[in-house]
mmCIF file of C-alpha atoms in Angstrom:
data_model
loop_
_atom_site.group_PDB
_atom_site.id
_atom_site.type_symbol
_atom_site.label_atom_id
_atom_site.label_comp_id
_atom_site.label_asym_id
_atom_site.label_seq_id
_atom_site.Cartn_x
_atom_site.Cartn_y
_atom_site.Cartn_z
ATOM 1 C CA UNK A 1 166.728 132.776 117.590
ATOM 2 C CA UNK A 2 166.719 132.111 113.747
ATOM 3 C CA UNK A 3 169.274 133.775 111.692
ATOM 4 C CA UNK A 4 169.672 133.907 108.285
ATOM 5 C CA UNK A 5 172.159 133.666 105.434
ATOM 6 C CA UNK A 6 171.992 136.489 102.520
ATOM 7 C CA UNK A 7 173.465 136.012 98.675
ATOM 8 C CA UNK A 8 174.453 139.142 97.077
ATOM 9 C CA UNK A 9 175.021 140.134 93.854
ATOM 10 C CA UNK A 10 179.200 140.597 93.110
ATOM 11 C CA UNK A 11 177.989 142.807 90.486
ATOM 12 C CA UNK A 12 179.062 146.280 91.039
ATOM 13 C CA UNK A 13 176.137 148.849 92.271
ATOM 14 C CA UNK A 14 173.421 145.542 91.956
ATOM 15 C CA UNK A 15 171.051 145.561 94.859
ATOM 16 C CA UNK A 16 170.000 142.090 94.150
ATOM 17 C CA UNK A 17 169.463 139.620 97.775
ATOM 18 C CA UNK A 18 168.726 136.637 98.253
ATOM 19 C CA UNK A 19 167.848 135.156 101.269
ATOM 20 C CA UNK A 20 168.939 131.516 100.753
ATOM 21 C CA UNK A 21 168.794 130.150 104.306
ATOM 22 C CA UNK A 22 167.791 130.347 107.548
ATOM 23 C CA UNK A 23 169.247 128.721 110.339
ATOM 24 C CA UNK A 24 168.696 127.696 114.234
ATOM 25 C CA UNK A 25 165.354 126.597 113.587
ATOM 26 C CA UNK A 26 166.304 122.632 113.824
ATOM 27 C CA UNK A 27 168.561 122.700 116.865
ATOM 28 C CA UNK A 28 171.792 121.946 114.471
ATOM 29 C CA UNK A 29 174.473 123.713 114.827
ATOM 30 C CA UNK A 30 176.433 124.475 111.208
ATOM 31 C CA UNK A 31 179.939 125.202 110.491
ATOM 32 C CA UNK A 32 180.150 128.645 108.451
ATOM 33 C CA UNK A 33 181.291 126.958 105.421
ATOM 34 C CA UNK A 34 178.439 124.432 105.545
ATOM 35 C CA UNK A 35 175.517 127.318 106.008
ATOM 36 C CA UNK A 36 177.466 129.355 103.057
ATOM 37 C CA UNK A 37 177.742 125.763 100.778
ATOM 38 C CA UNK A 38 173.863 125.373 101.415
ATOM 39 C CA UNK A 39 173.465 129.209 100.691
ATOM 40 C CA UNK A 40 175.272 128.748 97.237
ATOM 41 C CA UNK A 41 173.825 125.732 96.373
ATOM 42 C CA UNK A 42 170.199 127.130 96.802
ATOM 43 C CA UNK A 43 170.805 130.512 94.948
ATOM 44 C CA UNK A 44 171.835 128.601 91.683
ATOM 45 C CA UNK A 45 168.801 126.308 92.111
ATOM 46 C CA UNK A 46 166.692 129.629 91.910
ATOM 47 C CA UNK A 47 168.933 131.271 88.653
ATOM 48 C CA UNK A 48 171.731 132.683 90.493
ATOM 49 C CA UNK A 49 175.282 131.900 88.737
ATOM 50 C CA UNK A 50 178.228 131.003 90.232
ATOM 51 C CA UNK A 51 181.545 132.361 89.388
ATOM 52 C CA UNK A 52 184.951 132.380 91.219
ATOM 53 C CA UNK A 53 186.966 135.043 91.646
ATOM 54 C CA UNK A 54 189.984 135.832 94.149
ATOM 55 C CA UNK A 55 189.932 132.355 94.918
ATOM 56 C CA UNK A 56 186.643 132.455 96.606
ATOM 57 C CA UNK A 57 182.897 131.882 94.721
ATOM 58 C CA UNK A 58 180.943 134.807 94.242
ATOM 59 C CA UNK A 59 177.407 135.232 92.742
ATOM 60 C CA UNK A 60 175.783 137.012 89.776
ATOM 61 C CA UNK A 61 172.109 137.460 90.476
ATOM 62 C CA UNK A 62 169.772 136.511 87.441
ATOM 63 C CA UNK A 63 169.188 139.883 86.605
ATOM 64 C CA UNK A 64 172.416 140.444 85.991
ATOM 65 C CA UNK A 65 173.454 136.958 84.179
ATOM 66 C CA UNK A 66 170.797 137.576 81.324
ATOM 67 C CA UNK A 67 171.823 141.233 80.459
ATOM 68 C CA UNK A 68 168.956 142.672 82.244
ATOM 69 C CA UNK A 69 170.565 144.136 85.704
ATOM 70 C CA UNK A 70 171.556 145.311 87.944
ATOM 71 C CA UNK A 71 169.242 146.059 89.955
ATOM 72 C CA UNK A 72 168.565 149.062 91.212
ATOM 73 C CA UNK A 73 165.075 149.547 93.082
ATOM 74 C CA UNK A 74 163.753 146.993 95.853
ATOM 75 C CA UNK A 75 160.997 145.573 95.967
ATOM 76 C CA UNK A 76 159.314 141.994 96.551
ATOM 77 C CA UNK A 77 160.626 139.843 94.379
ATOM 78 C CA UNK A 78 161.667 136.985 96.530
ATOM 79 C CA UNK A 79 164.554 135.797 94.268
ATOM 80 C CA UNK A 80 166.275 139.160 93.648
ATOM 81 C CA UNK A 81 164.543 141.512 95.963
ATOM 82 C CA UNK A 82 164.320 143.579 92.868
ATOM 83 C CA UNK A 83 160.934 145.735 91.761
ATOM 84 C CA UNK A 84 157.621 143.739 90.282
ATOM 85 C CA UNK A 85 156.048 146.052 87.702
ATOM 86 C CA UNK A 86 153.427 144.755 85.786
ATOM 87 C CA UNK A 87 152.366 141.669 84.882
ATOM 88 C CA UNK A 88 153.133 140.477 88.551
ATOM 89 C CA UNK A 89 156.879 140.003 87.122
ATOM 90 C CA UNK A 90 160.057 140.944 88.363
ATOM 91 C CA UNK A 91 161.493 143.769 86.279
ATOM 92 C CA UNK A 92 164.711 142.496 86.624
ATOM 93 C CA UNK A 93 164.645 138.499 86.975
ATOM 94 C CA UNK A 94 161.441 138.242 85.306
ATOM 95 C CA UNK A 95 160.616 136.027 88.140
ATOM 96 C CA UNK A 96 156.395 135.714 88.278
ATOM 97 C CA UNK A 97 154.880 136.707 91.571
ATOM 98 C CA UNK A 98 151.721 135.406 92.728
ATOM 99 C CA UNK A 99 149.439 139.078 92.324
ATOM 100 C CA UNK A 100 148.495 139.154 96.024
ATOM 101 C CA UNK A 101 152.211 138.741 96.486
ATOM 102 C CA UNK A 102 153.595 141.386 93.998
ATOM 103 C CA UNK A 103 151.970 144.724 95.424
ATOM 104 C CA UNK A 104 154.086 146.833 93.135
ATOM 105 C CA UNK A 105 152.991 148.514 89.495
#
């Protein structure tokens, strides 16, 4: 069965997701640390920033990294999981949603 790994936002009271991997689709099996390493490395490729703090990396969704988070309603933006309003954009990410994607007002 495929699982998947989630990135959250370290931000405090941000609902911001991503969902940077999914796994046990290929038949390889993946140490924890490798699946999170992929999981990291594909959240900054889509805008998410990467921080350290108490020795371990956390993440600051985009929203929240430009001054325009955190984000508070969910929706279907599939780099924050933050609302689209209009414009087919993400409120919070400004991330551009194809229209018959976005769904929202």
């Amino acid at each position: 069965m495929p699982t998947g790994v989630a990135v959250v936002c370290d931000t405090d009271d941000c609902l911001a997701v991503y969902l940077a991997v999914t796994t046990g689709n290929d038949g390889d099996e993946r140490s924890a640390d490798e699946v999170s390493q992929i999981a990291r490395k594909v959240a900054e490729c889509d805008a998410w920033v990467i921080g350290f703090g108490f020795r371990q990396p956390v993440m600051t969704c985009p929203g929240c990294a430009d001054g325009r988070g955190p984000v508070r309603e969910r929706g279907v933006c599939k780099r924050c999981m933050g609302r689209v309003g209009s414009g087919a954009k993400c409120v919070y990410c400004l991330q551009q949603m194809e229209p018959s994607h976005a769904g929202e007002d």
